Coordinates of C-alpha atoms and ligand atoms in Angstrom, one line a residue:
Chain V
X1 CA 192.5 101.3 108.4
X2 CA 189.9 103.2 105.6
X3 CA 192.3 104.2 102.8
X4 CA 190.1 106.9 102.3
X5 CA 191.8 108.7 105.2
X6 CA 195.0 108.5 103.9
X7 CA 195.1 111.7 101.6
X8 CA 193.9 113.7 104.9
X9 CA 196.4 112.3 107.1
X10 CA 199.3 113.0 104.9
X11 CA 197.8 116.6 104.2
X12 CA 197.6 117.1 107.7
X13 CA 201.3 115.7 108.4
X14 CA 202.5 118.2 105.5
X15 CA 200.7 121.1 107.5
X16 CA 202.3 120.6 110.9
X17 CA 205.8 119.7 109.6
X18 CA 207.2 123.0 110.0
X19 CA 206.0 123.2 113.7
X20 CA 207.6 120.0 114.8
X21 CA 211.0 122.2 115.2
X22 CA 212.9 121.4 111.9
X23 CA 216.1 122.4 111.5
X24 CA 216.0 125.6 108.8
X25 CA 218.1 123.2 106.5
X26 CA 215.7 120.5 106.3
X27 CA 212.8 123.0 106.0
X28 CA 214.9 124.1 102.7
X29 CA 214.9 120.7 101.5
X30 CA 211.4 120.0 102.2
X31 CA 210.0 123.6 100.4
X32 CA 212.6 122.5 97.5
X33 CA 210.9 118.9 97.4
X34 CA 207.4 120.7 96.9
X35 CA 208.4 123.2 94.7
X36 CA 209.9 120.4 92.2
X37 CA 206.7 118.3 93.1
X38 CA 204.8 121.0 91.6
X39 CA 207.0 121.7 88.7
X40 CA 206.8 117.6 88.0
X41 CA 203.3 117.3 88.1
X42 CA 203.0 120.4 85.5
X43 CA 205.3 118.9 83.1
X44 CA 203.3 115.8 84.0
X45 CA 200.5 117.0 82.3
X46 CA 201.3 117.6 79.2
X47 CA 204.5 114.9 78.9
X48 CA 203.1 111.9 80.9
X49 CA 199.1 112.3 80.4
X50 CA 199.3 114.0 77.0
X51 CA 202.3 112.5 75.8
X52 CA 204.2 115.3 74.7
X53 CA 207.4 115.0 76.0
X54 CA 209.1 118.6 76.6
X55 CA 212.6 119.5 76.8
X56 CA 212.0 123.0 77.5
X57 CA 210.1 123.6 80.4
X58 CA 212.7 126.2 81.8
X59 CA 211.5 128.5 79.3
X60 CA 208.0 128.6 81.3
X61 CA 209.9 128.4 84.9
X62 CA 212.5 131.1 84.0
X63 CA 209.3 133.1 82.6
X64 CA 207.7 133.0 86.0
X65 CA 210.8 133.8 87.6
X66 CA 211.5 136.6 85.8
X67 CA 208.1 138.3 85.9
X68 CA 208.5 138.2 89.6
X69 CA 211.6 139.6 89.9
X70 CA 211.5 142.2 87.3
X71 CA 208.2 143.8 88.9
X72 CA 210.2 144.4 92.1
X73 CA 213.4 145.3 90.5
X74 CA 212.3 147.7 88.0
X75 CA 208.7 148.8 89.5
X76 CA 209.7 148.2 93.3
X77 CA 206.1 146.0 93.3
X78 CA 205.9 143.2 95.6
X79 CA 207.6 140.2 93.8
X80 CA 204.4 138.1 94.9
X81 CA 202.4 139.8 92.0
X82 CA 204.7 138.0 89.3
X83 CA 202.3 135.0 90.0
X84 CA 199.5 137.0 88.7
X85 CA 201.6 138.8 85.8
X86 CA 202.9 135.4 84.7
X87 CA 199.8 133.8 83.8
X88 CA 199.2 136.0 80.7
X89 CA 202.9 136.0 79.9
X90 CA 203.5 132.2 80.3
X91 CA 200.6 131.7 78.5
X92 CA 201.1 133.5 76.0
X93 CA 205.0 132.2 75.5
X94 CA 203.0 128.5 75.8
X95 CA 200.9 129.9 72.6
X96 CA 203.9 130.9 70.8
X97 CA 205.7 127.3 71.6
X98 CA 202.8 125.3 70.6
X99 CA 202.1 127.1 67.1
X100 CA 205.6 126.3 66.6
X101 CA 206.2 122.6 67.9
X102 CA 202.6 120.9 68.5
X103 CA 202.4 120.4 65.0
X104 CA 205.4 118.3 65.0
X105 CA 205.6 114.6 65.9
X106 CA 208.0 112.4 68.1
X107 CA 211.7 113.4 68.3
X108 CA 210.9 116.9 66.2
X109 CA 208.8 117.9 68.9
X110 CA 211.4 116.9 71.7
X111 CA 214.1 118.9 69.8
X112 CA 211.9 122.0 69.1
X113 CA 210.9 122.2 73.0
X114 CA 214.5 122.1 73.7
X115 CA 215.5 124.7 71.4
X116 CA 213.3 126.9 72.5
X117 CA 214.1 126.6 76.1
X118 CA 217.7 127.3 75.3
X119 CA 216.5 130.4 72.7
X120 CA 214.8 132.0 76.1
X121 CA 218.3 131.5 78.1
X122 CA 220.1 133.2 75.5
X123 CA 217.6 136.2 75.1
X124 CA 217.5 136.4 78.9
X125 CA 221.3 136.8 78.7
X126 CA 221.2 139.3 76.2
X127 CA 218.3 141.9 76.8
X128 CA 221.0 143.4 79.7
X129 CA 218.6 146.3 80.1
X130 CA 215.5 144.4 80.9
X131 CA 217.0 141.9 82.7
X132 CA 220.6 142.6 83.6
X133 CA 221.9 139.9 81.9
X134 CA 224.0 137.6 83.4
X135 CA 224.4 139.7 86.5
X136 CA 220.9 138.5 87.1
X137 CA 218.4 139.8 89.6
X138 CA 218.5 140.4 93.1
X139 CA 215.1 141.3 95.0
X140 CA 214.5 141.9 99.1
X141 CA 213.1 138.4 100.1
X142 CA 209.5 139.3 102.0
X143 CA 210.2 137.1 105.1
X144 CA 213.1 135.8 106.7
X145 CA 211.7 133.1 108.3
X146 CA 211.2 129.8 106.0
X147 CA 208.1 128.8 107.7
X148 CA 205.4 131.3 105.3
X149 CA 207.7 129.9 102.0
X150 CA 206.8 126.3 103.2
X151 CA 203.1 127.2 103.7
X152 CA 203.0 128.8 100.1
X153 CA 204.4 126.1 98.0
X154 CA 202.5 123.7 100.0
X155 CA 199.2 125.8 98.8
X156 CA 200.5 125.7 95.4
X157 CA 201.6 122.3 95.5
X158 CA 198.3 120.9 96.9
X159 CA 196.3 123.0 94.6
X160 CA 198.1 121.4 91.5
X161 CA 197.6 118.2 92.6
X162 CA 193.9 118.6 92.5
X163 CA 193.2 120.9 89.7
X164 CA 195.0 118.0 87.9
X165 CA 193.0 114.9 89.4
X166 CA 190.0 117.1 88.7
X167 CA 191.3 117.8 84.8
X168 CA 192.2 113.7 84.6
X169 CA 188.6 112.9 85.7
X170 CA 186.8 114.9 82.6
X171 CA 186.5 115.4 79.0
X172 CA 190.2 117.2 79.0
X173 CA 191.7 114.2 80.7
X174 CA 190.2 111.4 78.6
X175 CA 191.4 113.7 75.4
X176 CA 195.1 114.3 76.7
X177 CA 195.5 110.6 77.1
X178 CA 193.6 109.4 74.0
X179 CA 196.0 111.8 72.2
X180 CA 199.1 110.4 73.7
X181 CA 197.8 106.4 73.1
X182 CA 197.2 107.6 69.3
X183 CA 196.9 110.9 67.8
X184 CA 195.3 109.6 64.5
X185 CA 192.9 107.5 66.5
X186 CA 191.7 110.5 68.3
X187 CA 191.5 112.9 65.6
X188 CA 188.9 110.5 63.7
X189 CA 187.0 110.1 67.3
X190 CA 186.3 114.1 66.6
X191 CA 188.9 115.0 69.1
X192 CA 190.8 118.3 67.8
X193 CA 194.4 117.2 68.6
X194 CA 196.2 120.4 68.4
X195 CA 193.6 122.3 70.4
X196 CA 193.6 119.9 73.5
X197 CA 197.5 119.9 73.0
X198 CA 197.6 123.4 73.3
X199 CA 195.5 123.4 76.2
X200 CA 197.5 120.8 78.3
X201 CA 200.5 122.8 77.2
X202 CA 198.9 126.2 78.3
X203 CA 198.0 124.8 81.8
X204 CA 201.3 122.7 82.4
X205 CA 203.3 126.3 81.4
X206 CA 201.5 128.5 83.9
X207 CA 201.9 126.3 86.8
X208 CA 205.7 125.8 86.0
X209 CA 205.6 129.5 85.4
X210 CA 204.0 129.7 89.0
X211 CA 207.1 127.6 90.6
X212 CA 209.5 129.9 88.6
X213 CA 208.0 132.8 90.5
X214 CA 207.9 131.0 93.8
X215 CA 211.4 130.2 93.4
X216 CA 212.1 134.1 92.6
X217 CA 210.5 135.2 95.5
X218 CA 212.2 132.6 97.9
X219 CA 215.6 132.5 96.5
X220 CA 215.4 136.2 96.3
X221 CA 218.0 135.7 93.0
X222 CA 218.0 134.5 89.8
X223 CA 220.1 134.7 86.8
X224 CA 219.4 133.4 83.1
X225 CA 221.8 130.3 83.6
X226 CA 220.0 129.2 86.7
X227 CA 216.1 129.7 85.7
X228 CA 216.3 129.0 82.2
X229 CA 218.9 126.3 82.5
X230 CA 218.5 122.8 80.4
X231 CA 220.3 120.7 83.0
X232 CA 219.1 122.3 86.3
X233 CA 215.4 122.6 85.3
X234 CA 214.2 121.1 82.1
X235 CA 215.8 118.0 82.5
X236 CA 215.1 117.9 86.5
X237 CA 211.7 118.2 85.7
X238 CA 211.6 115.1 83.8
X239 CA 213.9 113.1 86.3
X240 CA 211.3 113.7 88.8
X241 CA 208.3 112.5 86.7
X242 CA 210.5 109.5 85.4
X243 CA 211.8 108.7 88.8
X244 CA 208.6 108.9 90.7
X245 CA 206.2 107.5 87.8
X246 CA 204.9 109.1 84.3
X247 CA 201.3 109.6 84.2
X248 CA 201.2 109.0 88.2
X249 CA 199.2 111.1 90.4
X250 CA 201.7 110.8 93.1
X251 CA 204.5 109.8 91.2
X252 CA 206.2 113.5 90.8
X253 CA 205.8 114.0 95.0
X254 CA 207.9 110.7 95.2
X255 CA 210.3 111.9 92.6
X256 CA 210.7 115.3 93.6
X257 CA 211.5 114.0 97.5
X258 CA 214.3 111.3 96.0
X259 CA 215.8 114.0 93.7
X260 CA 216.0 116.7 96.1
X261 CA 217.6 114.3 98.2
X262 CA 220.0 112.8 95.9
X263 CA 220.8 116.2 94.5
X264 CA 222.2 117.4 97.9
X265 CA 223.9 114.6 98.7
X266 CA 225.5 113.8 95.6
X267 CA 226.8 117.3 95.4
X268 CA 228.3 117.4 99.2
X269 CA 230.5 114.4 98.4
X270 CA 234.2 115.3 97.5
X271 CA 235.7 115.1 94.2
X272 CA 232.5 113.5 92.3
X273 CA 230.2 116.1 93.9
X274 CA 230.8 118.8 90.8
X275 CA 229.9 115.9 88.3
X276 CA 226.6 115.5 89.9
X277 CA 224.9 116.0 86.5
X278 CA 226.4 112.9 84.8
X279 CA 225.8 111.1 87.8
X280 CA 222.0 112.4 87.2
X281 CA 222.4 110.8 83.7
X282 CA 223.3 107.7 84.8
X283 CA 220.6 107.1 87.3
X284 CA 218.1 108.1 84.6
X285 CA 219.3 105.6 82.3
X286 CA 219.1 102.7 85.3
X287 CA 215.3 104.2 86.0
X288 CA 214.5 103.4 82.6
X289 CA 216.1 100.0 82.1
X290 CA 214.8 98.8 85.4
X291 CA 212.0 100.8 86.2
X292 CA 210.3 102.2 83.1
X293 CA 207.6 103.3 85.0
X294 CA 209.0 104.8 87.8
X295 CA 208.9 104.1 91.4
X296 CA 204.9 104.7 91.8
X297 CA 204.5 103.2 88.6
X298 CA 206.5 100.1 89.0
X299 CA 205.1 99.8 92.6
X300 CA 203.6 96.1 91.9
X301 CA 207.2 95.1 90.4
X302 CA 209.1 96.4 93.1
X303 CA 206.9 94.5 95.8
X304 CA 207.3 91.4 94.0
X305 CA 211.1 91.9 93.6
X306 CA 211.2 91.9 97.5
X307 CA 208.7 89.3 97.8
X308 CA 211.2 86.5 96.1
X309 CA 214.1 87.7 98.2
X310 CA 212.2 86.8 101.5
X311 CA 210.6 83.4 100.9
X312 CA 207.8 82.8 103.0
Chain F
X1 CA 171.5 114.1 45.9
X2 CA 173.5 111.2 47.6
X3 CA 174.3 111.5 51.6
X4 CA 178.0 111.1 50.8
X5 CA 179.3 112.1 47.0
X6 CA 182.6 111.1 45.6
X7 CA 183.2 113.7 42.5
X8 CA 186.5 112.8 40.1
X9 CA 188.6 112.1 43.1
X10 CA 192.2 111.1 42.4
X11 CA 195.2 110.8 45.2
X12 CA 198.6 110.9 43.8
X13 CA 201.6 109.4 46.0
X14 CA 204.6 110.7 44.0
X15 CA 204.2 109.1 40.6
X16 CA 201.7 106.6 42.0
X17 CA 198.3 106.6 41.1
X18 CA 196.5 105.5 44.3
X19 CA 193.2 106.8 43.2
X20 CA 192.3 108.0 39.9
X21 CA 188.9 109.9 38.8
X22 CA 186.7 107.8 41.0
X23 CA 183.0 109.4 41.1
X24 CA 179.9 107.3 43.2
X25 CA 177.4 108.5 45.5
X26 CA 176.2 106.9 48.9
X27 CA 172.3 107.0 49.4
X28 CA 171.0 107.9 52.8
X29 CA 170.2 104.3 54.8
X30 CA 172.3 102.0 52.2
X31 CA 174.9 99.5 53.1
X32 CA 177.4 100.2 50.1
X33 CA 180.3 97.9 49.9
X34 CA 184.0 99.0 48.4
X35 CA 185.7 96.0 47.0
X36 CA 188.9 95.2 45.1
X37 CA 192.3 93.6 45.2
X38 CA 195.0 94.6 47.6
X39 CA 196.0 98.0 46.8
X40 CA 193.4 98.9 44.9
X41 CA 193.2 102.0 46.7
X42 CA 190.1 101.3 49.2
X43 CA 191.9 102.8 52.4
X44 CA 193.3 105.6 50.3
X45 CA 189.8 106.5 49.5
X46 CA 188.7 105.9 53.1
X47 CA 191.6 108.4 53.9
X48 CA 190.5 111.0 51.3
X49 CA 186.7 110.9 52.4
X50 CA 187.6 111.5 56.3
X51 CA 190.3 113.8 56.2
X52 CA 193.5 111.8 56.8
X53 CA 194.7 113.0 53.1
X54 CA 193.4 115.9 51.0
X55 CA 192.8 114.5 47.7
X56 CA 195.3 115.8 44.7
X57 CA 192.0 116.3 42.6
X58 CA 188.3 116.2 42.9
X59 CA 185.9 116.6 45.8
X60 CA 184.1 114.9 48.6
X61 CA 180.8 116.0 50.0
X62 CA 179.0 115.0 52.8
X63 CA 175.2 116.2 53.5
X64 CA 175.6 118.5 50.4
X65 CA 178.6 120.0 52.2
X66 CA 182.3 119.7 50.5
X67 CA 184.5 118.2 53.3
X68 CA 187.5 117.2 51.1
X69 CA 190.4 119.1 52.9
X70 CA 188.9 119.5 56.5
X71 CA 190.5 117.7 59.0
X72 CA 189.5 114.7 60.4
X73 CA 188.1 116.0 63.6
X74 CA 185.6 118.0 61.8
X75 CA 184.5 115.6 59.9
X76 CA 183.8 113.2 62.7
X77 CA 181.8 115.9 64.1
X78 CA 179.9 116.6 61.3
X79 CA 178.2 112.9 61.7
X80 CA 180.9 110.6 59.7
X81 CA 182.8 108.2 61.6
X82 CA 185.1 105.8 60.6
X83 CA 187.1 102.7 62.0
X84 CA 190.8 101.3 61.0
X85 CA 192.0 98.4 58.8
X86 CA 195.2 98.4 61.2
X87 CA 193.1 99.0 64.5
X88 CA 194.5 101.7 66.6
X89 CA 192.9 100.9 70.1
X90 CA 193.5 103.7 72.8
X91 CA 196.3 100.8 74.3
X92 CA 196.8 101.6 77.7
X93 CA 193.2 102.6 78.4
X94 CA 190.5 100.2 79.1
X95 CA 187.8 99.1 77.0
X96 CA 185.3 101.5 78.8
X97 CA 187.5 104.3 78.7
X98 CA 188.2 104.1 75.0
X99 CA 184.4 104.1 74.0
X100 CA 183.8 107.5 76.9
X101 CA 186.6 109.3 74.8
X102 CA 184.5 109.4 71.6
X103 CA 181.4 109.8 73.6
X104 CA 182.5 112.8 74.9
X105 CA 181.8 114.3 71.5
X106 CA 178.0 114.2 72.0
X107 CA 177.7 114.5 75.8
X108 CA 178.2 117.1 78.1
X109 CA 179.1 115.4 81.4
X110 CA 181.0 112.2 82.2
X111 CA 178.1 110.8 83.4
X112 CA 176.4 110.6 80.0
X113 CA 179.4 109.8 78.1
X114 CA 179.7 106.7 80.7
X115 CA 176.0 105.9 79.9
X116 CA 176.5 106.4 76.1
X117 CA 179.5 104.4 76.1
X118 CA 177.9 101.4 78.1
X119 CA 174.9 101.4 75.8
X120 CA 177.4 101.1 72.8
X121 CA 179.4 98.3 74.6
X122 CA 176.4 96.4 75.1
X123 CA 175.4 96.6 71.6
X124 CA 178.9 95.7 70.0
X125 CA 178.9 92.6 72.6
X126 CA 182.0 94.1 74.3
X127 CA 180.2 94.9 77.8
X128 CA 181.8 92.0 79.9
X129 CA 185.3 93.4 78.5
X130 CA 184.8 97.0 79.7
X131 CA 187.5 96.9 82.3
X132 CA 190.1 95.0 80.0
X133 CA 193.0 97.3 79.0
X134 CA 192.6 97.4 75.2
X135 CA 196.3 96.6 74.4
X136 CA 195.1 92.9 75.9
X137 CA 192.3 92.5 73.6
X138 CA 192.2 89.4 71.0
X139 CA 191.8 90.8 67.4
X140 CA 188.5 90.1 66.8
X141 CA 187.1 92.2 69.8
X142 CA 189.6 95.1 69.0
X143 CA 188.0 95.3 65.6
X144 CA 184.5 95.3 67.3
X145 CA 186.1 98.3 69.7
X146 CA 186.8 100.2 66.7
X147 CA 183.1 100.0 65.6
X148 CA 182.0 100.8 69.0
X149 CA 184.2 103.7 69.1
X150 CA 182.8 104.9 65.9
X151 CA 179.1 104.5 67.0
X152 CA 179.9 106.5 70.2
X153 CA 180.6 109.8 68.1
X154 CA 176.6 109.1 67.1
X155 CA 177.6 109.3 63.5
X156 CA 175.1 109.6 60.5
X157 CA 177.4 107.4 58.2
X158 CA 180.1 105.1 59.2
X159 CA 183.2 103.8 57.3
X160 CA 184.1 100.3 58.0
X161 CA 187.6 99.2 56.6
X162 CA 187.7 95.3 57.0
X163 CA 186.1 95.0 60.1
X164 CA 185.8 91.2 59.6
X165 CA 189.6 90.4 58.6
X166 CA 190.7 87.8 60.8
X167 CA 187.7 86.8 62.4
X168 CA 186.6 83.2 63.0
X169 CA 183.5 82.1 62.0
X170 CA 181.6 82.7 65.0
X171 CA 182.5 86.0 65.5
X172 CA 181.9 86.6 61.9
X173 CA 178.7 86.0 62.3
X174 CA 178.7 88.4 65.7
X175 CA 180.1 91.3 63.6
X176 CA 177.3 90.5 60.6
X177 CA 174.5 90.9 63.5
X178 CA 176.2 94.3 64.6
X179 CA 176.3 95.9 61.1
X180 CA 172.9 94.7 60.3
X181 CA 171.7 96.3 63.7
X182 CA 173.7 99.8 62.7
X183 CA 171.6 100.1 59.5
X184 CA 168.5 99.3 61.7
X185 CA 169.3 102.4 63.4
X186 CA 169.5 104.4 60.3
X187 CA 172.9 105.0 60.0
X188 CA 174.5 104.7 56.7
X189 CA 177.2 102.6 56.1
X190 CA 180.1 102.2 53.5
X191 CA 182.4 99.0 54.0
X192 CA 185.4 97.9 52.9
X193 CA 185.4 94.0 52.7
X194 CA 187.5 91.0 50.9
X195 CA 184.7 88.3 52.7
X196 CA 182.7 87.7 49.4
X197 CA 180.0 85.7 51.1
X198 CA 179.2 88.7 54.0
X199 CA 179.7 91.3 51.1
X200 CA 176.7 89.8 48.8
X201 CA 174.7 89.0 52.1
X202 CA 174.7 92.6 53.3
X203 CA 175.5 94.9 51.2
X204 CA 172.5 97.1 49.0
X205 CA 175.3 98.0 46.5
X206 CA 178.7 97.3 45.8
X207 CA 181.5 99.4 43.9
X208 CA 184.9 97.7 42.5
X209 CA 188.1 99.4 42.6
X210 CA 191.2 98.2 40.6
X211 CA 194.5 99.8 40.5
X212 CA 192.5 103.2 41.6
X213 CA 189.9 103.1 39.2
X214 CA 186.2 102.5 39.6
X215 CA 185.5 99.3 37.2
X216 CA 182.1 98.6 38.4
X217 CA 179.2 99.4 40.3
X218 CA 175.5 97.9 40.9
X219 CA 173.7 95.6 42.7
X220 CA 175.4 92.3 44.4
X221 CA 173.8 90.3 41.5
X222 CA 175.2 93.2 39.0
X223 CA 178.6 92.5 40.3
X224 CA 178.7 89.1 40.8
X225 CA 177.8 88.6 36.8
X226 CA 180.2 91.8 35.6
X227 CA 183.2 90.1 33.3
X228 CA 185.4 93.0 34.5
X229 CA 185.0 92.1 38.1
X230 CA 185.3 88.1 37.7
X231 CA 188.4 88.7 35.7
X232 CA 190.2 91.5 37.9
X233 CA 188.7 90.1 41.4
X234 CA 186.3 87.3 41.9
X235 CA 188.2 85.0 39.3
X236 CA 191.3 85.2 41.3
X237 CA 189.6 84.2 44.7
X238 CA 188.1 81.0 42.8
Ligands
ATP1 N1 200.8 107.2 52.3 C1 201.3 106.4 51.3 N2 202.3 106.8 51.1 C2 202.6 106.2 49.6 N3 201.9 105.4 49.4 C3 200.6 104.8 49.5 C4 200.3 105.7 50.7 N4 199.4 105.0 51.5 C5 198.8 104.4 50.5 N5 199.5 104.1 49.7 C6 199.6 103.3 48.3 O1 198.4 103.3 47.4 C7 197.9 102.1 47.2 C8 196.6 102.0 47.6 O2 196.9 101.3 48.8 P1 195.5 101.3 49.8 O3 195.8 101.0 51.3 O4 194.6 102.6 49.8 O5 195.0 100.0 49.4 P2 193.8 98.9 49.6 O6 193.0 99.1 48.7 O7 193.4 99.4 51.0 O8 194.5 97.6 49.9 P3 194.3 96.2 50.8 O9 193.5 95.5 50.6 O10 195.5 95.9 51.1 O11 194.0 97.0 52.5 C9 199.2 101.1 47.4 O12 199.8 100.8 46.3 C10 200.3 101.9 48.7 O13 201.2 101.2 48.9
MG2 MG1 193.2 98.9 53.0

């Protein structure tokens, strides 16, 4: 079979999936996987390709979610408009964040992103007039059925995938990777590293904001502890990419499926289920040691491993 | 007016004067060699010229415009490119992609960037290594990749920091030909080099630094005959 057709077959399969009479629960898992794949791709653009590892992407996710939720809550406007409204809001937040953190390198950058993510959570908790604080925001969902949500997030995921593929084949893509590989070399080649890091951050942030807006629409309820969470959002985005494969196009998809299923499974376990974040932490360490490039990135290594096990 | 003018430039690191009051010019089209013992301040001077450091005192101008204090990418865009003594390849990118990344500075589409990069790989003798991931290149070729990347920004002037260090005699000849080829294209060259034979054969003029100060300037013949230089530098080599 020609390799060229594989993407079309995959997309076709994704399109017909909800028509196969899947249970509502399975569809829910698929929707979450697509949402995390999208968020992972967004993180991957900045962290994987451009090399700027952010521990604060919950800031953008939460901001996108609140854009959708607050429109519906305060003005009774459709929460889907949150997608549109989130673009300038999240982009502005990314620019502010970029101004503060992009001049920092290495661990300073990481710590600064982490701090900003947490800061946003605390602000959302305390601006009670606007956000209702820890009470959260509850909206009326548009559809009872899960199918339409599936198609919305599928469109978002595929759109993100093709957008990032386009970017990575262009000047911007080359510049992002050059910055990751050696910032001084990139500067001396005429690349305005601050500008292009800001561009990568802004695109990454806006897409992450979309996933947040989707989350609000789909779940119908958010509070600051959920959508601005370090452990449940920022770190899960990183794990999706690390498990699947950093700086690979399909890594976030693979990572998202594994993480969502794993999370569901671990949470359902008696006793240790409540400690799922600890288990995720252990998993992350194992991955970093044995598959530093993730499942997709280390595929050749995995294949070799299994070939050794089964001598011809 | 010289193409590049270094004017009373000093650079202090804490109490250490890596450069003090250095003044000289580089004329359009020439090869100027910058020599001096280890730690003389040669690389520091490059860093001050291309914008990595902001000189503590003094100025640098290029084509009559002050460039000291500008960011490196702006200096490069103005037509002044450089290589690094400690090579900085974009490790996980192929040789071709390394050069494409810098070719984008002067090209619009990816196809144009690929064309320019290919042309330059041919010129620097790296074309057959185009698909090699640059981490895996031997040192001699990594040094040449530095030159290729700098050339892909279509510079008017290029700063070469020890492009010959660690090369075997065969590679040395290849690189000398490349430098001559660059000059033949009308690109002005300032080169840091320890290899005396190479310096004497390719440079039009030489500036000698010692402990951050300029101790001599002149033609290769002048420099060889200068007692100060012989004492500080050449003597030590013999
Ligand atoms: N960033 C820096 N911080 C502190 N000191 C520095 C820095 N860069 C250079 N120096 C010091 O400045 C002096 C000049 O260093 P430089 O690298 O310019 O010498 P060089 O002439 O290039 O020597 P070499 O021939 O060994 O490459 C040295 O004493 C060096 O330790
Ligand atoms: Mg040096």
